[in-house]
C-alpha cells in the first residue's frame, strides 16, 4: 500500500498515548476475514485518502505505541524503517498493512509491512519501506523521523497469506510492481520461515514452490534485491525470482544479470505458472493489478485463487 493521508480532528497534538486512545475510538470495521478474502473488490478510481479507501476493510482494534529503532535508504526514493512494538497484543499476518499515527501530524498514513511475522514474534519489531511523496506521513518519515521517534500503529488488511499446518499445500506466484513489493516481501519471508520450520522440525505447513515476478523502472528501484536473492540461494528448489526493469539506462551488475529481464512483465510468463494448486498475489499500481487479475480470470483461474492489493 502506498502512502496515504487523512485528516483526523483531535490528533493534531499530543503524545503517542493520546494518539493510541483517540485512534482506538475510531469506528471499527468487520471482525471476520477469510484466508483469501479478495481486496480486488476495490475499484481503480482513486479515493482521497487511506482511511476512506479502506473504510470497509478489516482492522484490528488494538492501537499500539511504537518506537523507531532503525532507518536506512533502501533506494534513492524509498526509506526503510524498523519499529519496536512492545505491545504483546500487536500482531499481523504476512501481507497486511498498518495505519500509521504520528504525534503532531494531523494525517494518518497507511503502509504495508515488509517483514515476516516471525521477526515480530521473536524481536517485537516490524519493517516498513516508504516511498517519498508529498503526503505528510511520507514527508515526516523522510525529513523529520529520527531514531527513538515515537508513533502509533494499527494493523489492517484482507490481503495476506496465513496458512495453517493442516491446510492443503499450495504454490505461490507473487507479482509486484514498484513499492508494491512490500507486502509480497512479507509473504516471501514468511514462506521462507515456513520452509525452515518444515526442514528443522519435520512438521508445519507444507508449502509448495514460490515464484516472485517483480518489475520496477530500473535496478536502483528494485527494492530488497539482496534479501530476495539470499532467499533464492537459500532455497533454490523452492524459491525463484524474475526481475524486470522497464527504463534501465546503466549497466546491470554481474550478480543481478542472471535474474534481470529488460522490458515489461508479460502475461505469458504468468500464464505458464497456472495450476490448480497455485495462489496468485498481486500488488502494484492499479492498472497493473487490474491487468494481471483480469488475465488470470480469463485463463480460468478461480477468483478465490487471485488476491490483490492496489497502491496509489
PDB file of N, CA and C in Angstrom, residues 15 26-27 32-33 42 59-60 66 72 95 125 132 137-138 167-168 182 195 215 226 243 254-256 279-280 282:
ATOM      1  N   UNK A  15       0.917  13.312  22.934  1.00  0.00           N
ATOM      2  CA  UNK A  15       1.873  12.201  22.921  1.00  0.00           C
ATOM      3  C   UNK A  15       1.285  10.966  22.286  1.00  0.00           C
ATOM      4  N   UNK A  26     -11.855   5.310  16.939  1.00  0.00           N
ATOM      5  CA  UNK A  26     -12.415   5.374  15.598  1.00  0.00           C
ATOM      6  C   UNK A  26     -13.251   4.129  15.337  1.00  0.00           C
ATOM      7  N   UNK A  27     -14.277   4.278  14.518  1.00  0.00           N
ATOM      8  CA  UNK A  27     -15.198   3.171  14.275  1.00  0.00           C
ATOM      9  C   UNK A  27     -14.462   1.951  13.750  1.00  0.00           C
ATOM     10  N   UNK A  32     -14.411 -10.332  10.888  1.00  0.00           N
ATOM     11  CA  UNK A  32     -14.067 -11.647  10.339  1.00  0.00           C
ATOM     12  C   UNK A  32     -13.430 -11.489   8.974  1.00  0.00           C
ATOM     13  N   UNK A  33     -12.495 -12.379   8.650  1.00  0.00           N
ATOM     14  CA  UNK A  33     -11.855 -12.329   7.332  1.00  0.00           C
ATOM     15  C   UNK A  33     -11.520 -13.732   6.878  1.00  0.00           C
ATOM     16  N   UNK A  42     -12.015  -3.633  -4.586  1.00  0.00           N
ATOM     17  CA  UNK A  42     -11.705  -2.217  -4.638  1.00  0.00           C
ATOM     18  C   UNK A  42     -11.667  -1.748  -6.087  1.00  0.00           C
ATOM     19  N   UNK A  59      -9.933  -4.194  10.296  1.00  0.00           N
ATOM     20  CA  UNK A  59      -8.845  -3.659  11.118  1.00  0.00           C
ATOM     21  C   UNK A  59      -8.879  -4.317  12.482  1.00  0.00           C
ATOM     22  N   UNK A  60      -7.717  -4.444  13.101  1.00  0.00           N
ATOM     23  CA  UNK A  60      -7.681  -4.840  14.498  1.00  0.00           C
ATOM     24  C   UNK A  60      -8.109  -3.660  15.362  1.00  0.00           C
ATOM     25  N   UNK A  66       4.742   2.607  19.170  1.00  0.00           N
ATOM     26  CA  UNK A  66       5.917   2.040  18.509  1.00  0.00           C
ATOM     27  C   UNK A  66       7.032   3.075  18.522  1.00  0.00           C
ATOM     28  N   UNK A  72      17.072   3.475   7.157  1.00  0.00           N
ATOM     29  CA  UNK A  72      18.089   3.427   6.107  1.00  0.00           C
ATOM     30  C   UNK A  72      17.423   3.708   4.773  1.00  0.00           C
ATOM     31  N   UNK A  95       1.570  -9.767   4.709  1.00  0.00           N
ATOM     32  CA  UNK A  95       0.842  -9.096   3.649  1.00  0.00           C
ATOM     33  C   UNK A  95       0.002  -7.934   4.133  1.00  0.00           C
ATOM     34  N   UNK A 125       9.678  -6.498  16.506  1.00  0.00           N
ATOM     35  CA  UNK A 125       9.995  -5.468  15.519  1.00  0.00           C
ATOM     36  C   UNK A 125       9.249  -5.731  14.218  1.00  0.00           C
ATOM     37  N   UNK A 132       9.095   8.283  -1.089  1.00  0.00           N
ATOM     38  CA  UNK A 132       8.982   9.723  -0.906  1.00  0.00           C
ATOM     39  C   UNK A 132       7.826  10.258  -1.760  1.00  0.00           C
ATOM     40  N   UNK A 137       2.577  12.087   6.016  1.00  0.00           N
ATOM     41  CA  UNK A 137       3.258  10.986   6.706  1.00  0.00           C
ATOM     42  C   UNK A 137       4.576  10.596   6.031  1.00  0.00           C
ATOM     43  N   UNK A 138       4.601  10.559   4.699  1.00  0.00           N
ATOM     44  CA  UNK A 138       5.838  10.217   3.982  1.00  0.00           C
ATOM     45  C   UNK A 138       6.873  11.321   4.144  1.00  0.00           C
ATOM     46  N   UNK A 167      -3.517 -27.203   6.303  1.00  0.00           N
ATOM     47  CA  UNK A 167      -4.041 -26.738   5.024  1.00  0.00           C
ATOM     48  C   UNK A 167      -3.351 -27.451   3.857  1.00  0.00           C
ATOM     49  N   UNK A 168      -4.064 -27.521   2.736  1.00  0.00           N
ATOM     50  CA  UNK A 168      -3.504 -28.149   1.540  1.00  0.00           C
ATOM     51  C   UNK A 168      -2.284 -27.374   1.055  1.00  0.00           C
ATOM     52  N   UNK A 182       6.372  -4.498  -1.094  1.00  0.00           N
ATOM     53  CA  UNK A 182       6.381  -4.549   0.372  1.00  0.00           C
ATOM     54  C   UNK A 182       5.566  -5.692   0.968  1.00  0.00           C
ATOM     55  N   UNK A 195       9.370 -22.767   5.363  1.00  0.00           N
ATOM     56  CA  UNK A 195      10.292 -23.775   4.830  1.00  0.00           C
ATOM     57  C   UNK A 195      11.326 -24.178   5.868  1.00  0.00           C
ATOM     58  N   UNK A 215       8.707  -6.024 -11.015  1.00  0.00           N
ATOM     59  CA  UNK A 215       9.036  -5.042 -12.043  1.00  0.00           C
ATOM     60  C   UNK A 215       9.220  -3.663 -11.433  1.00  0.00           C
ATOM     61  N   UNK A 226      19.044  -7.745  -2.458  1.00  0.00           N
ATOM     62  CA  UNK A 226      19.910  -8.701  -1.759  1.00  0.00           C
ATOM     63  C   UNK A 226      19.079  -9.672  -0.927  1.00  0.00           C
ATOM     64  N   UNK A 243      13.179 -10.672 -12.254  1.00  0.00           N
ATOM     65  CA  UNK A 243      13.186  -9.236 -12.016  1.00  0.00           C
ATOM     66  C   UNK A 243      13.151  -8.497 -13.354  1.00  0.00           C
ATOM     67  N   UNK A 254      26.900  -7.856 -12.616  1.00  0.00           N
ATOM     68  CA  UNK A 254      27.027  -9.285 -12.940  1.00  0.00           C
ATOM     69  C   UNK A 254      26.195 -10.142 -11.998  1.00  0.00           C
ATOM     70  N   UNK A 255      26.095  -9.730 -10.728  1.00  0.00           N
ATOM     71  CA  UNK A 255      25.339 -10.511  -9.750  1.00  0.00           C
ATOM     72  C   UNK A 255      23.842 -10.514 -10.059  1.00  0.00           C
ATOM     73  N   UNK A 256      23.358  -9.392 -10.583  1.00  0.00           N
ATOM     74  CA  UNK A 256      21.928  -9.280 -10.867  1.00  0.00           C
ATOM     75  C   UNK A 256      21.537  -9.815 -12.238  1.00  0.00           C
ATOM     76  N   UNK A 279      -1.727 -20.219  -5.902  1.00  0.00           N
ATOM     77  CA  UNK A 279      -2.381 -18.986  -5.485  1.00  0.00           C
ATOM     78  C   UNK A 279      -1.581 -17.805  -6.032  1.00  0.00           C
ATOM     79  N   UNK A 280      -2.283 -16.772  -6.474  1.00  0.00           N
ATOM     80  CA  UNK A 280      -1.653 -15.599  -7.065  1.00  0.00           C
ATOM     81  C   UNK A 280      -1.891 -14.375  -6.175  1.00  0.00           C
ATOM     82  N   UNK A 282      -0.992 -10.257  -6.051  1.00  0.00           N
ATOM     83  CA  UNK A 282      -0.559  -9.166  -6.922  1.00  0.00           C
ATOM     84  C   UNK A 282      -0.623  -7.864  -6.148  1.00  0.00           C
TER      85      UNK A 282
END
